[in-house]
Short mmCIF file of C-alpha atoms in Angstrom, two decimals:
data_model
loop_
_atom_site.label_atom_id
_atom_site.label_comp_id
_atom_site.label_asym_id
_atom_site.label_seq_id
_atom_site.Cartn_x
_atom_site.Cartn_y
_atom_site.Cartn_z
CA MET A 25 -20.81 12.12 -23.34
CA THR A 26 -21.41 14.33 -20.33
CA ASN A 27 -18.96 14.95 -17.53
CA THR A 28 -20.25 14.37 -14.02
CA PRO A 29 -19.88 17.66 -12.12
CA ARG A 30 -17.46 17.59 -9.21
CA PRO A 31 -19.22 17.58 -5.84
CA LYS A 32 -19.28 20.89 -4.03
CA LEU A 33 -19.20 21.83 -0.38
CA ALA A 34 -22.96 22.38 -0.49
CA ASP A 35 -23.42 18.77 -1.64
CA VAL A 36 -21.40 17.51 1.30
CA ALA A 37 -23.48 19.64 3.68
CA ARG A 38 -26.72 18.33 2.19
CA VAL A 39 -25.73 14.66 2.51
CA ALA A 40 -24.44 15.20 6.06
CA GLY A 41 -27.57 17.12 7.04
CA VAL A 42 -25.70 20.21 8.21
CA SER A 43 -25.24 23.79 7.07
CA THR A 44 -22.54 24.73 4.59
CA GLY A 45 -20.75 26.63 7.35
CA THR A 46 -20.72 23.58 9.61
CA ALA A 47 -19.43 21.40 6.77
CA SER A 48 -16.64 23.91 6.16
CA LYS A 49 -15.66 23.91 9.84
CA ALA A 50 -15.60 20.11 9.94
CA LEU A 51 -13.39 19.87 6.86
CA THR A 52 -10.98 22.61 7.93
CA GLY A 53 -10.84 21.63 11.60
CA ARG A 54 -12.08 25.04 12.74
CA GLY A 55 -14.56 25.69 15.49
CA ALA A 56 -15.98 23.48 18.22
CA LEU A 57 -18.18 20.76 16.73
CA ARG A 58 -19.61 17.58 18.16
CA ARG A 59 -17.51 14.54 17.30
CA ASP A 60 -20.43 12.77 15.58
CA THR A 61 -21.11 15.89 13.48
CA ARG A 62 -17.49 16.11 12.32
CA GLU A 63 -17.40 12.38 11.53
CA ARG A 64 -20.71 12.63 9.63
CA VAL A 65 -19.36 15.43 7.45
CA LEU A 66 -16.10 13.56 6.77
CA ALA A 67 -18.07 10.42 5.86
CA ALA A 68 -20.27 12.43 3.48
CA ALA A 69 -17.21 13.97 1.82
CA GLU A 70 -15.67 10.53 1.34
CA LYS A 71 -18.93 9.09 -0.02
CA LEU A 72 -19.27 11.88 -2.59
CA GLY A 73 -15.60 11.91 -3.49
CA TYR A 74 -15.35 15.55 -2.46
CA GLU A 75 -11.78 16.81 -2.76
CA PRO A 76 -11.27 20.27 -1.33
CA ASN A 77 -8.47 22.47 -2.57
CA VAL A 78 -5.97 21.96 0.24
CA ALA A 79 -4.00 25.09 -0.67
CA ALA A 80 -7.17 27.18 -0.54
CA LEU A 81 -8.18 25.59 2.75
CA GLY A 82 -4.76 26.44 4.14
CA LEU A 83 -5.20 30.09 3.25
CA VAL A 84 -8.60 30.17 4.95
CA SER A 85 -7.68 28.21 8.07
CA GLY A 86 -4.00 29.11 8.50
CA ARG A 87 -3.12 25.40 8.55
CA SER A 88 -0.66 23.30 6.54
CA TYR A 89 -2.73 20.11 6.56
CA THR A 90 0.36 18.09 7.44
CA VAL A 91 1.31 16.30 10.63
CA GLY A 92 4.66 14.89 11.68
CA LEU A 93 5.18 11.32 12.84
CA ILE A 94 8.32 10.84 14.94
CA THR A 95 9.37 7.26 15.69
CA SER A 96 12.40 5.60 17.27
CA ASP A 97 11.37 2.13 16.04
CA GLN A 98 14.01 1.54 13.36
CA LEU A 99 12.71 -1.91 12.45
CA GLY A 100 9.13 -0.68 12.09
CA ARG A 101 7.82 -3.66 14.04
CA PHE A 102 5.43 -1.48 16.02
CA SER A 103 5.54 1.90 14.27
CA VAL A 104 4.49 0.68 10.80
CA PRO A 105 1.05 -0.66 11.89
CA VAL A 106 0.54 2.51 13.95
CA MET A 107 1.50 4.66 10.96
CA LEU A 108 -0.83 2.76 8.60
CA GLY A 109 -3.76 3.26 10.96
CA ALA A 110 -2.93 6.93 11.36
CA GLU A 111 -2.55 7.42 7.62
CA ASP A 112 -5.97 5.90 6.91
CA SER A 113 -7.58 8.20 9.44
CA LEU A 114 -5.77 11.37 8.40
CA ALA A 115 -6.32 10.82 4.68
CA THR A 116 -10.06 11.27 5.22
CA GLY A 117 -9.38 14.84 6.29
CA GLN A 118 -6.94 15.54 3.44
CA MET A 119 -4.00 15.41 5.86
CA ALA A 120 -0.47 14.32 4.86
CA ILE A 121 2.16 12.70 7.13
CA LEU A 122 5.85 13.62 7.31
CA PHE A 123 7.69 10.55 8.61
CA CYS A 124 10.75 11.15 10.83
CA ASP A 125 13.06 8.45 12.24
CA ALA A 126 14.66 9.51 15.53
CA ARG A 127 16.58 6.20 15.94
CA GLU A 128 16.25 6.27 19.72
CA ASP A 129 18.48 9.36 19.77
CA PRO A 130 17.20 12.38 21.78
CA VAL A 131 19.39 14.72 19.71
CA ARG A 132 17.86 13.49 16.44
CA GLU A 133 14.41 13.71 18.00
CA ARG A 134 14.92 17.38 18.86
CA HIS A 135 16.24 17.97 15.34
CA TRP A 136 13.04 16.57 13.87
CA ILE A 137 10.93 18.65 16.24
CA ARG A 138 12.67 21.81 15.01
CA THR A 139 12.30 20.68 11.39
CA LEU A 140 8.61 19.92 11.73
CA SER A 141 7.99 23.20 13.53
CA ALA A 142 9.74 25.06 10.70
CA ARG A 143 7.40 23.35 8.24
CA ASN A 144 4.37 24.58 10.22
CA VAL A 145 2.87 21.13 10.80
CA ASP A 146 -0.55 21.18 12.45
CA GLY A 147 0.35 18.48 14.98
CA ILE A 148 2.76 15.66 15.81
CA LEU A 149 2.32 11.93 16.44
CA VAL A 150 5.02 10.19 18.47
CA THR A 151 5.62 6.43 18.66
CA SER A 152 8.46 4.15 19.71
CA LEU A 153 9.81 0.61 19.88
CA ARG A 154 9.11 0.43 23.63
CA SER A 155 5.72 0.63 25.25
CA ASP A 156 7.07 2.20 28.45
CA PRO A 157 6.21 5.83 29.28
CA ARG A 158 8.54 8.30 27.55
CA PRO A 159 9.51 11.95 28.19
CA SER A 160 6.98 14.51 27.04
CA LEU A 161 7.67 16.73 24.03
CA SER A 162 4.70 18.99 24.59
CA ASP A 163 6.74 21.87 26.07
CA LEU A 164 9.00 21.94 23.00
CA VAL A 165 6.29 22.65 20.41
CA SER A 166 3.30 24.94 20.02
CA VAL A 167 1.09 22.38 18.25
CA PRO A 168 -0.81 19.40 19.69
CA VAL A 169 1.16 16.19 20.28
CA VAL A 170 -0.34 12.70 20.61
CA TYR A 171 1.67 9.68 21.78
CA ALA A 172 0.81 6.29 20.24
CA TYR A 173 1.93 2.96 21.77
CA SER A 174 4.57 4.73 23.90
CA PRO A 175 2.62 6.92 26.34
CA SER A 176 3.86 10.23 27.65
CA GLU A 177 5.08 10.47 31.22
CA ARG A 178 2.78 13.45 31.66
CA PRO A 179 -0.79 12.43 32.53
CA ASP A 180 -2.22 15.60 30.95
CA ASP A 181 -0.77 14.70 27.53
CA ILE A 182 -2.82 12.65 25.04
CA SER A 183 -1.63 9.04 24.83
CA VAL A 184 -3.11 6.00 23.05
CA VAL A 185 -1.91 2.55 24.12
CA PRO A 186 -2.91 -1.11 23.82
CA ASP A 187 -4.70 -2.33 26.94
CA ASP A 188 -2.01 -4.74 28.17
CA ALA A 189 -3.90 -5.76 31.30
CA GLN A 190 -7.04 -6.54 29.28
CA GLY A 191 -4.86 -8.61 26.93
CA GLY A 192 -3.58 -10.55 29.94
CA ARG A 193 -7.15 -11.24 31.02
CA LEU A 194 -7.97 -12.53 27.53
CA ALA A 195 -5.05 -14.96 27.76
CA GLY A 196 -6.12 -16.19 31.19
CA ASP A 197 -9.77 -16.57 30.23
CA HIS A 198 -8.83 -18.55 27.12
CA LEU A 199 -6.53 -20.97 28.95
CA LEU A 200 -9.24 -21.56 31.54
CA GLU A 201 -11.83 -22.10 28.78
CA VAL A 202 -9.70 -24.84 27.21
CA GLY A 203 -9.53 -26.60 30.57
CA ARG A 204 -6.14 -25.53 31.89
CA THR A 205 -5.90 -24.83 35.62
CA ARG A 206 -2.20 -25.12 36.53
CA LEU A 207 -0.88 -22.00 34.88
CA ALA A 208 2.50 -20.27 34.60
CA TYR A 209 3.58 -16.84 33.33
CA VAL A 210 6.74 -15.86 31.47
CA GLY A 211 7.08 -12.11 31.11
CA GLY A 212 9.57 -9.89 29.37
CA PRO A 213 12.17 -7.96 31.37
CA ALA A 214 10.95 -6.89 34.81
CA SER A 215 11.93 -3.31 33.93
CA TYR A 216 9.14 -3.11 31.32
CA THR A 217 5.74 -1.86 32.45
CA ALA A 218 4.05 -4.14 29.90
CA SER A 219 5.46 -7.25 31.60
CA HIS A 220 3.68 -6.33 34.83
CA LEU A 221 0.45 -5.13 33.24
CA ARG A 222 0.07 -8.37 31.28
CA LEU A 223 0.79 -10.38 34.44
CA ARG A 224 -1.76 -8.33 36.39
CA GLY A 225 -4.50 -9.00 33.86
CA PHE A 226 -3.59 -12.68 33.69
CA ARG A 227 -3.81 -13.01 37.47
CA GLU A 228 -7.13 -11.15 37.52
CA ALA A 229 -8.59 -13.75 35.17
CA LEU A 230 -7.29 -16.58 37.36
CA ALA A 231 -8.53 -14.93 40.56
CA ALA A 232 -12.04 -14.68 39.09
CA ALA A 233 -11.94 -18.49 38.83
CA GLY A 234 -10.53 -18.90 42.35
CA LEU A 235 -7.02 -19.72 41.09
CA ASP A 236 -3.50 -18.26 41.06
CA LEU A 237 -0.26 -19.11 39.30
CA THR A 238 0.98 -22.61 40.01
CA THR A 239 4.58 -21.30 40.15
CA ALA A 240 6.25 -17.92 40.59
CA PRO A 241 6.29 -15.73 37.45
CA LEU A 242 9.45 -15.60 35.39
CA PHE A 243 10.86 -12.41 33.84
CA VAL A 244 13.27 -12.86 30.94
CA SER A 245 14.32 -10.98 27.80
CA TRP A 246 11.97 -10.83 24.80
CA GLU A 247 13.94 -13.24 22.56
CA GLU A 248 13.31 -16.86 21.54
CA GLU A 249 16.36 -18.09 23.43
CA ALA A 250 14.91 -16.59 26.61
CA GLY A 251 11.78 -18.67 25.98
CA ARG A 252 13.88 -21.80 25.75
CA GLN A 253 15.63 -20.93 29.01
CA ALA A 254 12.28 -20.25 30.67
CA ALA A 255 10.98 -23.67 29.60
CA ARG A 256 14.02 -25.35 31.14
CA MET A 257 13.56 -23.35 34.35
CA LEU A 258 9.88 -24.30 34.61
CA LEU A 259 10.68 -27.97 34.07
CA ARG A 260 13.50 -27.88 36.65
CA ARG A 261 11.22 -26.36 39.27
CA GLY A 262 9.12 -29.50 39.28
CA ASP A 263 5.82 -27.63 39.68
CA GLU A 264 3.18 -29.18 37.46
CA PHE A 265 1.78 -26.84 34.82
CA ASP A 266 -0.58 -27.37 31.91
CA GLY A 267 -0.70 -23.85 30.50
CA VAL A 268 1.72 -20.94 30.00
CA PHE A 269 1.08 -17.31 29.07
CA CYS A 270 4.14 -15.70 27.47
CA ALA A 271 4.39 -11.91 27.23
CA SER A 272 5.70 -12.05 23.63
CA ASP A 273 5.44 -14.39 20.65
CA GLN A 274 9.21 -14.70 20.54
CA ILE A 275 9.28 -16.02 24.09
CA ALA A 276 6.37 -18.33 23.27
CA ARG A 277 8.07 -19.79 20.20
CA GLY A 278 11.29 -20.53 22.08
CA LEU A 279 9.35 -22.04 24.97
CA ILE A 280 7.33 -24.30 22.64
CA ASP A 281 10.52 -25.49 20.90
CA GLU A 282 12.18 -26.37 24.20
CA LEU A 283 9.10 -28.11 25.62
CA SER A 284 8.85 -30.19 22.46
CA SER A 285 12.54 -31.11 22.72
CA ALA A 286 11.89 -32.28 26.30
CA GLY A 287 9.04 -34.53 25.17
CA VAL A 288 6.26 -32.20 26.35
CA SER A 289 3.48 -31.97 23.76
CA VAL A 290 1.93 -28.59 22.90
CA PRO A 291 -1.02 -28.28 23.27
CA ASP A 292 -1.82 -31.81 24.55
CA ASP A 293 0.30 -31.53 27.70
CA VAL A 294 0.77 -27.77 27.89
CA ALA A 295 -1.21 -25.02 26.15
CA VAL A 296 0.72 -21.83 25.29
CA VAL A 297 -0.50 -18.28 24.59
CA GLY A 298 1.80 -15.58 23.23
CA PHE A 299 1.45 -11.81 22.87
CA ASP A 300 1.82 -9.42 19.86
CA ASN A 301 0.30 -11.66 17.13
CA TRP A 302 3.48 -11.24 15.08
CA ASP A 303 2.85 -13.60 12.17
CA ILE A 304 6.57 -14.10 11.50
CA MET A 305 6.64 -15.84 14.89
CA THR A 306 3.14 -17.21 15.33
CA LEU A 307 2.79 -18.90 11.93
CA ALA A 308 6.37 -20.23 11.75
CA SER A 309 5.98 -22.03 15.07
CA ARG A 310 4.89 -25.66 15.25
CA PRO A 311 2.16 -25.64 16.32
CA PRO A 312 1.16 -22.07 15.33
CA ILE A 313 0.85 -19.84 18.37
CA THR A 314 -2.38 -18.58 19.87
CA SER A 315 -1.64 -14.92 20.55
CA ILE A 316 -2.98 -11.60 21.80
CA ASP A 317 -3.17 -8.95 19.07
CA MET A 318 -2.54 -5.39 20.29
CA ASN A 319 -4.52 -3.92 17.36
CA LEU A 320 -1.78 -1.40 16.61
CA THR A 321 -3.49 -0.21 13.44
CA LYS A 322 -6.45 0.76 15.61
CA VAL A 323 -4.05 2.47 18.04
CA GLY A 324 -2.79 4.58 15.13
CA ASP A 325 -6.32 5.31 13.94
CA VAL A 326 -7.47 6.47 17.38
CA ALA A 327 -4.29 8.51 17.89
CA ALA A 328 -4.78 10.28 14.55
CA ARG A 329 -8.44 11.00 15.32
CA LEU A 330 -7.54 12.44 18.72
CA LEU A 331 -4.79 14.54 17.12
CA THR A 332 -7.26 15.87 14.54
CA GLU A 333 -9.67 16.80 17.31
CA ALA A 334 -6.88 18.44 19.33
CA ILE A 335 -5.88 20.49 16.27
CA ALA A 336 -9.52 21.61 16.08
CA GLY A 337 -9.39 22.71 19.73
CA GLU A 338 -11.13 19.65 21.19
CA ALA A 339 -8.29 17.95 23.07
CA SER A 340 -8.95 14.82 25.16
CA PRO A 341 -6.00 14.61 27.58
CA GLY A 342 -5.14 11.39 29.37
CA GLU A 343 -4.37 7.79 28.48
CA HIS A 344 -6.73 6.13 26.00
CA ARG A 345 -6.62 2.31 25.90
CA VAL A 346 -7.40 0.21 22.83
CA GLU A 347 -8.67 -3.30 23.56
CA CYS A 348 -6.61 -6.31 22.47
CA THR A 349 -7.99 -9.31 20.56
CA LEU A 350 -7.41 -13.05 21.06
CA ILE A 351 -6.30 -14.97 17.94
CA VAL A 352 -6.70 -18.71 18.51
CA ARG A 353 -4.29 -21.16 16.84
CA GLY A 354 -2.89 -24.62 17.39
CA SER A 355 -0.83 -23.98 20.54
CA THR A 356 -3.97 -24.08 22.68
CA VAL A 357 -6.56 -26.15 20.75
#
């Protein structure tokens, strides 16, 4: 029985069609390389099962091959999908993640920044429970920082966010496609940027069809009970509506429950679209809720890739938007 020899750096270079030096730079994050070249080398390494000696790479490159992930999302509702996407991306480059829970406490957040800096992390990912812009941390550290889901207030930082406005357009286009023309909007709190971005996209879709909302938009809290209250408010207004776009699945579920209690059939009388594609809400509802998926795993993947590139000296400052996806269920068809 013969043992298959472990693949070497030269094998990776050969499969990727690059020199050994270029393969080394791609795997260690050194030097300025084209993005497609770096990705080709990483793909070749994964295909061959090449496992570099991380300790040796650290001595050569001066890097720790670890990144910190700071989150203030205690429940993990948004940070866990982001983290999973980031982990998948970083694992390709032999990078490890140190997870830090700031618990929405600026003091704890600064503690973790000091801790991660002391551990010589190569970069930091930051995410949060809220999608609103957050204070920048970039002046507090000497390594690249990328913000995922919760963008930085500084436009020259690197931020990756779901495209809320595009998600709103998806919701509007879908309701129009299923024949609804008298449409209402129930957003989250008016203080949240996402509430207005989703409304903007929704209205853009309606305007393209020569329509507007049949009644003034409502802004409520994100909970189910707020959805029930919104349904009662819409019914009391007396404006006819045959479709509603809700800015969260929780709002949508409460609204559907209240409409059903009032004898309004969903989707026969009123079609409803939610936002988040949170299966705990969408699948437990009767009928199941058509929803907009923010693709948070993709947000994490893109954020990790941009962080890796920034560590290699190829930063792409600005806000990067990840497109949302429509998931059709029984609340609209």
